mmCIF file of C-alpha atoms in Angstrom:
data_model
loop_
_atom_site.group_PDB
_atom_site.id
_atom_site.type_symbol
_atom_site.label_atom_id
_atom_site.label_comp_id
_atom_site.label_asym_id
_atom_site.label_seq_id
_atom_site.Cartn_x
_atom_site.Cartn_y
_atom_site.Cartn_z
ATOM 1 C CA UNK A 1 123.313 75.695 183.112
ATOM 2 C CA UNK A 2 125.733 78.162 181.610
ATOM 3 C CA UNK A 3 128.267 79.997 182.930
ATOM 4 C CA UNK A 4 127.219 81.844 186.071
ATOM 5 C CA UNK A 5 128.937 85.506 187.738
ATOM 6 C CA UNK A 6 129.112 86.248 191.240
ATOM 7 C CA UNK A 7 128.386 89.791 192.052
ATOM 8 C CA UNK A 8 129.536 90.473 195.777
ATOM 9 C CA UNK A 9 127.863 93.170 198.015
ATOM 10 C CA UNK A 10 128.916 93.369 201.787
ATOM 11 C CA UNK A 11 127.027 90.644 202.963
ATOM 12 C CA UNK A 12 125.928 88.770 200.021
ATOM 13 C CA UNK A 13 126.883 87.131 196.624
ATOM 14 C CA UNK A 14 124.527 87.089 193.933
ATOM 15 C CA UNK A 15 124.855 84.516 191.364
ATOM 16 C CA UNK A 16 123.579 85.108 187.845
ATOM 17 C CA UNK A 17 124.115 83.718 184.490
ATOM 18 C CA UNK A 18 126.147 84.853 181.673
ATOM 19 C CA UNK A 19 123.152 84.381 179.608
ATOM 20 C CA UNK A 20 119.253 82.953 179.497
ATOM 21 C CA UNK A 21 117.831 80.876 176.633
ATOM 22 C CA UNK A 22 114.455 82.218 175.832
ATOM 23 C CA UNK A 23 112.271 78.944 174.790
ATOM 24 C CA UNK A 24 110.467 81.103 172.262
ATOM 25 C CA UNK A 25 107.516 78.951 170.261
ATOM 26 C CA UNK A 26 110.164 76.026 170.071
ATOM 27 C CA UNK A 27 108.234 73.472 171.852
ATOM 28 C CA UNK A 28 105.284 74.334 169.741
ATOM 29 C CA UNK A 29 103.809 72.803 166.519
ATOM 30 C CA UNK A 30 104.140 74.530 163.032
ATOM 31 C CA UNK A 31 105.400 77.729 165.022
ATOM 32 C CA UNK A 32 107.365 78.877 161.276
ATOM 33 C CA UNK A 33 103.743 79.468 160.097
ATOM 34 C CA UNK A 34 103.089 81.769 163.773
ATOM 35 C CA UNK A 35 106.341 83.579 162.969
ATOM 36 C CA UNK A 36 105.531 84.468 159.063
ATOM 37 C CA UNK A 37 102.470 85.859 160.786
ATOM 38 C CA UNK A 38 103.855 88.146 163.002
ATOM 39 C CA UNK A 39 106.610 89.443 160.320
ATOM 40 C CA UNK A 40 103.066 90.312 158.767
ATOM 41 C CA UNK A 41 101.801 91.786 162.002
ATOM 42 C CA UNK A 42 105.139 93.633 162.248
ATOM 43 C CA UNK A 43 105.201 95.642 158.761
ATOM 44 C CA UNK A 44 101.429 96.152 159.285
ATOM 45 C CA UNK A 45 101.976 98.005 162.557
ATOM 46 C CA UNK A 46 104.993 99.773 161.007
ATOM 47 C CA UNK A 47 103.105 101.184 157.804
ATOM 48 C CA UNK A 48 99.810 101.951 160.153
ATOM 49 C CA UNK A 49 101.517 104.021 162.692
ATOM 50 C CA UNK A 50 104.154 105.887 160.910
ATOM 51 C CA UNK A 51 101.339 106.284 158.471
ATOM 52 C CA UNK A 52 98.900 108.067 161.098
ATOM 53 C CA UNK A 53 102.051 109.511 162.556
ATOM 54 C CA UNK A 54 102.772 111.291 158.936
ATOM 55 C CA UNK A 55 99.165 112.507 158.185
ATOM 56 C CA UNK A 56 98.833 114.420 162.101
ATOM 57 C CA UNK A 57 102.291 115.959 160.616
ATOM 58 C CA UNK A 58 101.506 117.406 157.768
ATOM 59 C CA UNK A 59 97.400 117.943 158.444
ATOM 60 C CA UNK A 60 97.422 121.580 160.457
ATOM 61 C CA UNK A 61 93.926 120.898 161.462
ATOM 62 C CA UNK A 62 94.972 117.777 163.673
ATOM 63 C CA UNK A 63 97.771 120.139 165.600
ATOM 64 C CA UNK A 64 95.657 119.734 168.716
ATOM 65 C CA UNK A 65 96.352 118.660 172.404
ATOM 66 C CA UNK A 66 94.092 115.536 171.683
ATOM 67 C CA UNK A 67 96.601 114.785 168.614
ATOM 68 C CA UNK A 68 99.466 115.097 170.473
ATOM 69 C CA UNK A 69 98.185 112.329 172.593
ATOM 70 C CA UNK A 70 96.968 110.026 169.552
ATOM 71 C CA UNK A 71 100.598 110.800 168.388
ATOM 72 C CA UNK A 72 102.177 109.562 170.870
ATOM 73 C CA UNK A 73 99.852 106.284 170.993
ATOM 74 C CA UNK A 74 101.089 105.642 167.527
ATOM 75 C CA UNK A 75 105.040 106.299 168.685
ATOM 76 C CA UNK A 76 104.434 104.309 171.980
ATOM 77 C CA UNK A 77 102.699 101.288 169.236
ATOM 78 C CA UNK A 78 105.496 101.338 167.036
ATOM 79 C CA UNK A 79 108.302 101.628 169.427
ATOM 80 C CA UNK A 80 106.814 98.725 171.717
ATOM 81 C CA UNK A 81 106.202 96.846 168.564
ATOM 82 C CA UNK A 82 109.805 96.902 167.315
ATOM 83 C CA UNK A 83 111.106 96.241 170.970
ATOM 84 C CA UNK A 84 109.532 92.621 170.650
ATOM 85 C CA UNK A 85 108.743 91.414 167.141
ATOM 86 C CA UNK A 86 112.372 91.914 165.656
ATOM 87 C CA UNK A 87 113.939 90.180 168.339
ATOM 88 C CA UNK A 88 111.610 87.154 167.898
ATOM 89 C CA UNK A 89 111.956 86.898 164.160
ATOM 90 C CA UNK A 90 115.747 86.565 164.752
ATOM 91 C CA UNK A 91 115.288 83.909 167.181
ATOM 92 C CA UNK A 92 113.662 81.995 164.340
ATOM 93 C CA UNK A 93 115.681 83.157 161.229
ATOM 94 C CA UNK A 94 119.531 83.062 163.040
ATOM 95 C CA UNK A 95 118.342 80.962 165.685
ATOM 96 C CA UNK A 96 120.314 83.479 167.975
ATOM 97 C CA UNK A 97 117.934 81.946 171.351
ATOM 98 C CA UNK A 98 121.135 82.923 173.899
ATOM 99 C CA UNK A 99 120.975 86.169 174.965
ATOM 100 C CA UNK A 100 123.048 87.927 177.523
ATOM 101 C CA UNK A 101 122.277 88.880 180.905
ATOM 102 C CA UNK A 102 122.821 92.573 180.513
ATOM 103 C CA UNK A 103 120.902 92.785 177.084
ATOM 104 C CA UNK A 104 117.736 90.770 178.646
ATOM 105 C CA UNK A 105 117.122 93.244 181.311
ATOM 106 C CA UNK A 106 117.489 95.854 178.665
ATOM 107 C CA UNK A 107 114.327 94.254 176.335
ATOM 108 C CA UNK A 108 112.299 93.325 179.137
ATOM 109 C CA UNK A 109 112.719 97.315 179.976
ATOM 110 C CA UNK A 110 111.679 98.900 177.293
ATOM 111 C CA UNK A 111 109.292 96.213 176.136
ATOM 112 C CA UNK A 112 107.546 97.096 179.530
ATOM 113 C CA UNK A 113 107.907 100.782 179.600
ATOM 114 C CA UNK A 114 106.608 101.187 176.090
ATOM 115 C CA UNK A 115 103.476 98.529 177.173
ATOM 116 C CA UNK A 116 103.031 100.683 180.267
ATOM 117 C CA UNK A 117 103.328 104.420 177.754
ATOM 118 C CA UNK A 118 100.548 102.610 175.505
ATOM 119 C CA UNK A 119 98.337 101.992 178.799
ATOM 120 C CA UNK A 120 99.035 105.767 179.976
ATOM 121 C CA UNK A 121 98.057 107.312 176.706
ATOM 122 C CA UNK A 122 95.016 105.653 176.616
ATOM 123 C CA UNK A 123 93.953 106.874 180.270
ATOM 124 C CA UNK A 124 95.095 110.902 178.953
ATOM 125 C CA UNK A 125 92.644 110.142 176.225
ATOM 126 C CA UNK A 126 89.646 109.410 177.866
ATOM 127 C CA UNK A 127 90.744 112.366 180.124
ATOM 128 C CA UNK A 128 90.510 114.346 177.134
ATOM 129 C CA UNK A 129 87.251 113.159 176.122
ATOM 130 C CA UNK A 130 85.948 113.568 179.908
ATOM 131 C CA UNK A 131 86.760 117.422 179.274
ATOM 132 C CA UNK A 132 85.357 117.724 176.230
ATOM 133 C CA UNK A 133 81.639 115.709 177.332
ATOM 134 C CA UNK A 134 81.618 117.008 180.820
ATOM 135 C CA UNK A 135 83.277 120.447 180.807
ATOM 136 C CA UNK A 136 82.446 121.283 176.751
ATOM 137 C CA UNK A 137 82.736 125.805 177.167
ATOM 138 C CA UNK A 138 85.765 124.941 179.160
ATOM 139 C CA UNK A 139 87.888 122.522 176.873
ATOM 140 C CA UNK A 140 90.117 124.300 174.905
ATOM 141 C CA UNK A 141 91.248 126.487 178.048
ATOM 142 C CA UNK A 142 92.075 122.866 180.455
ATOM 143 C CA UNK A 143 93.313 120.828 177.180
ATOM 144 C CA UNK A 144 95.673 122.952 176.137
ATOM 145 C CA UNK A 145 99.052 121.513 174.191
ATOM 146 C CA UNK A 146 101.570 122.572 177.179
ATOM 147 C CA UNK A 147 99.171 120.520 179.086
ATOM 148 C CA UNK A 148 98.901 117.763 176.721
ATOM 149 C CA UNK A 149 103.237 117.885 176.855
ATOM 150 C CA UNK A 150 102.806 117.996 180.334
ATOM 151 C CA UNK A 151 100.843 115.073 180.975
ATOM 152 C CA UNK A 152 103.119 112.677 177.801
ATOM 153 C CA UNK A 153 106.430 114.544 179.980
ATOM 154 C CA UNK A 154 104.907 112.594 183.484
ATOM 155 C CA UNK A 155 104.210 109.461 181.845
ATOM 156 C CA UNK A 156 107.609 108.931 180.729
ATOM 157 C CA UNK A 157 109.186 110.433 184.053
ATOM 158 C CA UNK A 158 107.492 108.001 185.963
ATOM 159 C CA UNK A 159 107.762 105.140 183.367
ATOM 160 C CA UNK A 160 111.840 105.169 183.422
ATOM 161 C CA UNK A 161 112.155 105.663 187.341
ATOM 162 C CA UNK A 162 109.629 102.799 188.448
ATOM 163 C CA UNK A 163 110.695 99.874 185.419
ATOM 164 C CA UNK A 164 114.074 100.957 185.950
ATOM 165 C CA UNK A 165 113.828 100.310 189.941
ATOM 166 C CA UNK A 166 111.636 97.135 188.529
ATOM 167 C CA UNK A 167 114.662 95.625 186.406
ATOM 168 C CA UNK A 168 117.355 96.908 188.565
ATOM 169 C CA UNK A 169 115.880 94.235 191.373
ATOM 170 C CA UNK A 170 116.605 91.724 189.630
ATOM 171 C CA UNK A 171 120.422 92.085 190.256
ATOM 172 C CA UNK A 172 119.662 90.584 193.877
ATOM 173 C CA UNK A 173 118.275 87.307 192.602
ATOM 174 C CA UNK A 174 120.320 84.562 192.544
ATOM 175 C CA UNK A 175 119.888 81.949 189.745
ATOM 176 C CA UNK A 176 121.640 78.472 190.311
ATOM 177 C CA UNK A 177 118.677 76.115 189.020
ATOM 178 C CA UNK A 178 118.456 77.139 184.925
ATOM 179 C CA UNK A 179 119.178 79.662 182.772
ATOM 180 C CA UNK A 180 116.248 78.801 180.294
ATOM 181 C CA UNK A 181 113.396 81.306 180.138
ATOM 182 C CA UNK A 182 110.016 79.976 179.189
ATOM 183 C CA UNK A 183 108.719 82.777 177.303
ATOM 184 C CA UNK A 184 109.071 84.772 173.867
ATOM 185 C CA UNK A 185 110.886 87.297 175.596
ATOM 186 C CA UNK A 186 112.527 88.599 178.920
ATOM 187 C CA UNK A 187 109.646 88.375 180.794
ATOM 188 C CA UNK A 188 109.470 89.301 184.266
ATOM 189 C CA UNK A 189 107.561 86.280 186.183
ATOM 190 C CA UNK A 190 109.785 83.907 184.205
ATOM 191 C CA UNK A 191 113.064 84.938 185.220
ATOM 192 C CA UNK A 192 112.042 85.596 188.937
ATOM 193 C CA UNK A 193 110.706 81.549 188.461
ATOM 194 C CA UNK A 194 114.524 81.243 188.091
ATOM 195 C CA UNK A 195 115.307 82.431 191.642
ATOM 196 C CA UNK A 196 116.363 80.036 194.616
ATOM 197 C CA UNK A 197 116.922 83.364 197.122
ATOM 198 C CA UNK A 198 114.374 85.369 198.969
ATOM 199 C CA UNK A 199 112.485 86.780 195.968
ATOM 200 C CA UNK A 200 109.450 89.050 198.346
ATOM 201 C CA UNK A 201 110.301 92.151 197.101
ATOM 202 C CA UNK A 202 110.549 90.928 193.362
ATOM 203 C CA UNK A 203 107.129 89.687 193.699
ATOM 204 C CA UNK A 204 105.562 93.070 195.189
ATOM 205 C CA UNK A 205 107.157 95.088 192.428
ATOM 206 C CA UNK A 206 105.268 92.616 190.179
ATOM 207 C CA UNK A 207 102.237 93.341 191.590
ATOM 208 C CA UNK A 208 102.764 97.300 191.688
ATOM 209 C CA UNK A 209 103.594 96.548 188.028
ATOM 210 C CA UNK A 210 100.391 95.005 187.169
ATOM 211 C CA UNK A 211 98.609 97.725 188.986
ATOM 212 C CA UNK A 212 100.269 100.434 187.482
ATOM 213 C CA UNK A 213 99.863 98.493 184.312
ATOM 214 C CA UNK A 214 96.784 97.466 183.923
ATOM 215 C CA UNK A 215 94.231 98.296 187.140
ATOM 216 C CA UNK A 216 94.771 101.669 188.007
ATOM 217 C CA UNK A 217 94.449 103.350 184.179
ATOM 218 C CA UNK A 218 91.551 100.838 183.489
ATOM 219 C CA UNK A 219 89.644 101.997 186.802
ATOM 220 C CA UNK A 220 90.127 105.506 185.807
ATOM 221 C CA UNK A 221 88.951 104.965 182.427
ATOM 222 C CA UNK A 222 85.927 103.188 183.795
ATOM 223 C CA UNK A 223 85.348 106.025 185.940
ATOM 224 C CA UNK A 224 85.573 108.728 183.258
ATOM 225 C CA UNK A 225 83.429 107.198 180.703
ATOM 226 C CA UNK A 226 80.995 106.663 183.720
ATOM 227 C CA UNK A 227 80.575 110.449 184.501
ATOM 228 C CA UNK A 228 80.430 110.701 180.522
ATOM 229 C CA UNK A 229 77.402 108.464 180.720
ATOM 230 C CA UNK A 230 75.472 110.929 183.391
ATOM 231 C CA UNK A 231 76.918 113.934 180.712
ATOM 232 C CA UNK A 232 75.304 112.279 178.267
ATOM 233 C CA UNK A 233 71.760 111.503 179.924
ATOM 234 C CA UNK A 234 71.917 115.580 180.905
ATOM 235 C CA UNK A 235 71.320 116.450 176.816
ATOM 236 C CA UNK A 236 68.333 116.902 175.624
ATOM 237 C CA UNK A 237 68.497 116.184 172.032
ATOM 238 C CA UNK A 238 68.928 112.878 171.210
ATOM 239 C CA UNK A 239 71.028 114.054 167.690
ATOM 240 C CA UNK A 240 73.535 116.006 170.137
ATOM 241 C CA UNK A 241 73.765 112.640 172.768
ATOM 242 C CA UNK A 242 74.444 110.635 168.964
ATOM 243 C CA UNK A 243 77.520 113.083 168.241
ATOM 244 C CA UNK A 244 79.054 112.993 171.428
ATOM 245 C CA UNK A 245 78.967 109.487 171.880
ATOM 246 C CA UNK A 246 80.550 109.064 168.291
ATOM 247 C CA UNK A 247 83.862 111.170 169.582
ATOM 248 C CA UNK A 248 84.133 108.305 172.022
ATOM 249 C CA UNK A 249 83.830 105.111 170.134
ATOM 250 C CA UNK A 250 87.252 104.898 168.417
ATOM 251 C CA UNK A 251 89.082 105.439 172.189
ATOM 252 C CA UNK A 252 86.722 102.565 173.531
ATOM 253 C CA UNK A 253 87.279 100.255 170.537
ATOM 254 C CA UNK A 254 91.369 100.655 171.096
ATOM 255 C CA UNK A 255 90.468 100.450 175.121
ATOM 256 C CA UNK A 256 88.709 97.242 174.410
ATOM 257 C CA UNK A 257 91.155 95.565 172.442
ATOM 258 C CA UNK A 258 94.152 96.828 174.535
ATOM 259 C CA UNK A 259 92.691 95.926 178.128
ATOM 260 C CA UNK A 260 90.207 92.664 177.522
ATOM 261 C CA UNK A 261 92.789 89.895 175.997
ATOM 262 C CA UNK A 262 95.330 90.917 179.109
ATOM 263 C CA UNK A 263 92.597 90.890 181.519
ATOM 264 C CA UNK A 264 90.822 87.240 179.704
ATOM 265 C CA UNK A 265 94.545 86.213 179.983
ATOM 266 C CA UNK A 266 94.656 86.884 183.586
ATOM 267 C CA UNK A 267 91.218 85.684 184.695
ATOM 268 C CA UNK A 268 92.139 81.937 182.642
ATOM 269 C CA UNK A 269 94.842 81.491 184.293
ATOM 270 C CA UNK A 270 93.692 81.832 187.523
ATOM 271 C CA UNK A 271 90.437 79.717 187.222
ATOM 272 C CA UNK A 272 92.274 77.276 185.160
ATOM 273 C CA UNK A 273 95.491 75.771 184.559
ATOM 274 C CA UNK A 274 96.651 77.162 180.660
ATOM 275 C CA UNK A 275 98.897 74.632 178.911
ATOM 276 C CA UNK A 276 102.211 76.653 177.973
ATOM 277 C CA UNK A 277 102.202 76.735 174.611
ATOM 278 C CA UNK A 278 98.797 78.458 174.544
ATOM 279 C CA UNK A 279 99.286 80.808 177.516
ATOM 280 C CA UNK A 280 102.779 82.058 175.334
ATOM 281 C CA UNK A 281 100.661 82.728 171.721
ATOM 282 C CA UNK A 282 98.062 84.252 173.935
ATOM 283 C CA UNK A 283 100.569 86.533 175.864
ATOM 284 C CA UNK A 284 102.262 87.338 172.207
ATOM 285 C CA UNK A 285 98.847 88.272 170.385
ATOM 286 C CA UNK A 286 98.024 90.139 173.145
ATOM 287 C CA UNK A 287 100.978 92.360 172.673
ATOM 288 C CA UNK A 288 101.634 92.829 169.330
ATOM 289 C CA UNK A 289 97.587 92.994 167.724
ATOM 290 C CA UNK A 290 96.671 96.097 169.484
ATOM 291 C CA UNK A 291 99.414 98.229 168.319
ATOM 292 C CA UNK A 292 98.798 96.737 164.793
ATOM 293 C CA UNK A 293 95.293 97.472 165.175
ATOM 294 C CA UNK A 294 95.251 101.497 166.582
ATOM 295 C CA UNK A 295 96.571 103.402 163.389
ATOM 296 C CA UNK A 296 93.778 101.330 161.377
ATOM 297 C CA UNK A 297 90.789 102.005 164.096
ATOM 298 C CA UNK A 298 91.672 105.668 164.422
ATOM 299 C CA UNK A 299 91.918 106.083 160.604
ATOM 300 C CA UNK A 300 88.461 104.632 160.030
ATOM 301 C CA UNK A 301 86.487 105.442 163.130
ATOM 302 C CA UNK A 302 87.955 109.184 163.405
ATOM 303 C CA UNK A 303 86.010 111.796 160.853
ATOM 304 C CA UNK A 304 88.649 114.254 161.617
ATOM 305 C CA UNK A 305 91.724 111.619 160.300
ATOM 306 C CA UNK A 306 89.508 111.202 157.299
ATOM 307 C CA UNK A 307 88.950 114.236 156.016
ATOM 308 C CA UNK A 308 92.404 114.992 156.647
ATOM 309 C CA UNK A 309 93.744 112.696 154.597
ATOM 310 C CA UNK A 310 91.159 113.324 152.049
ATOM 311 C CA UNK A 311 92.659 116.791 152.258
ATOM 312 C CA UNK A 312 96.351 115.862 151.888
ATOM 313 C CA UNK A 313 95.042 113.600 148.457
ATOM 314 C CA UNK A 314 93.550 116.253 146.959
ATOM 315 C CA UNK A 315 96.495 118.922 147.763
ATOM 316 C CA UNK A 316 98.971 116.278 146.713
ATOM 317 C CA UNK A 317 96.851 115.370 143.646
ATOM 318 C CA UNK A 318 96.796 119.484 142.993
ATOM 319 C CA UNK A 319 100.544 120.039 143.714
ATOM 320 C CA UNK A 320 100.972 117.050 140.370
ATOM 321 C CA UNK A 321 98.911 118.863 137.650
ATOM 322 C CA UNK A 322 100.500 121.972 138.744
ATOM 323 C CA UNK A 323 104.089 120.335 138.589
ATOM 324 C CA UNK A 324 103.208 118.767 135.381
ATOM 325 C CA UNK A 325 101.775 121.680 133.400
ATOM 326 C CA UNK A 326 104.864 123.535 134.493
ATOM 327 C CA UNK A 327 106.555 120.450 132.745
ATOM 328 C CA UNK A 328 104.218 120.715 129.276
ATOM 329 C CA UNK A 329 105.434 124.614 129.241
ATOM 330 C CA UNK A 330 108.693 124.227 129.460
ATOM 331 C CA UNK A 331 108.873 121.741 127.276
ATOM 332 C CA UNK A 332 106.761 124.223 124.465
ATOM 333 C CA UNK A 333 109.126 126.999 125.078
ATOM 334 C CA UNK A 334 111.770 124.960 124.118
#
């Protein structure tokens, strides 16, 4: 084990390593060909979300509250993204496994806060698209932007305080077994596996976690798009019910692919025993496809994304000839 501190409080001494070793995909076969893919994964998600993030920029018709939302989606992707993949390509390029004590708590913060932003954002859009279904003459005066900014503001608020209380626990743990993480990253449940002191309260914030996580937006969401579904049977035409429902199927697409591979992960392992190597890829592709996958989904799925960047093409392609007549003339006059 390496080098441990002692931390003293009045009453007790908590002893904690000057670093952990994070396993990574060491232990598993051919894992150079796993990392090449998520270097691809990584530029993909890069391109795709400060692509989307660009086009709700520059198109005027996509400064809405439900943009500012999808915005943030992108941000909370690529942020989330690069506060995982980069550190895991450098564990395989530099082979720079040891990290410090101090710097671990740090990634497992913000890889959690921006998982938990992603998770949020999701639940304000189906709140948006609960408005717009169930309360349709009333939508643009309950989603307004302030509102939108007020709702990203309170995710973030309560974000920081509760993964900051989260991490901060961890300074009571003692560690005196190993210093060696089983994981890709600073994970939570691996480091508390660590412990050989009284742990209880480390294991209720893990379950708050999970519930703030995961269970409480996904309930919500389910309960949204279920008074959407008794909107929907309330419209006569069947043309109208078509149209409605289409606004909806990008948000359940990215709910789908964000909530189902944690909740299949979670399910499998307590009905029956993973091996490790498979329960760590599975864990990894469950974080970093989604956020690969969102700018691509809402690009495609989204008419309004579409024709604005049909728009921007043709104003761009305009804004050329112009530039290049201009050229042709003043070449002429001299």
């Amino acid at each position: 084990m390496s080098s441990m501190q002692s931390n003293s409080s009045t009453d007790l001494t908590f002893v904690r390593p000057a670093t952990f070793f994070i396993s990574d995909f060491s232990n598993i076969p051919h894992a150079k060909y796993y990392y090449v893919f998520l270097s691809l994964v990584y530029v993909v998600t890069v391109l795709g979300n400060s692509f989307i993030m660009c086009i709700m920029y520059l198109a005027r018709r996509l400064h809405t509250a439900k943009y500012i939302a999808v915005f943030h989606l992108a941000l909370s992707d690529l942020c989330g993204s690069s506060a995982l993949i980069p550190k895991i390509i450098d564990m395989f390029l530099f082979d720079h496994q040891d990290i410090s004590y101090e710097a671990c708590l740090t990634n497992m913060f913000f890889v959690y806060h921006f998982m938990n932003l992603q998770s949020l954002t999701l639940l304000a859009l189906a709140y948006d698209r609960l408005v717009a279904i169930c309360f349709p003459l009333r939508y643009h005066a309950i989603v307004t932007k302030p509102a939108m900014f007020l709702i990203v503001g309170v995710m973030w608020i309560v974000s920081v305080i509760f993964f900051s209380l989260l991490v901060g626990l961890l300074n009571r743990i003692s560690f005196c077994r190993s210093n060696v993480l089983n994981s890709y990253f600073c994970d939570y449940a691996p480091i508390c596996a660590l412990a050989c002191n009284d742990i209880s309260i480390n294991i209720l914030m893990g379950k708050i976690s999970y519930g703030l996580l995961i269970c409480t937006p996904l309930i919500l969401i389910i309960i949204s798009y279920f008074c959407i579904a008794l909107a929907l049977l309330k419209i006569a035409h069947g043309a109208d019910r078509i149209k409605a429902i289409k606004t909806c199927t990008s948000h359940l697409i990215l709910v789908t692919i964000f909530y189902l591979p944690v909740l299949c992960n979670v399910l499998a392992s307590v009905t029956t025993p993973l091996h490790p190597n498979f329960q760590i890829i599975n864990n990894s592709l469950t974080q970093t496809i989604p956020p690969m996958l969102n700018p691509i989904i809402y690009t495609l799925k989204t008419e309004e994304v579409m024709q604005s960047i049909k728009e921007l093409y043709k104003r761009s392609k305009v804004n050329t000839t112009k530039e290049n007549k201009m050229k042709c003339r003043r070449i002429k006059l001299k």
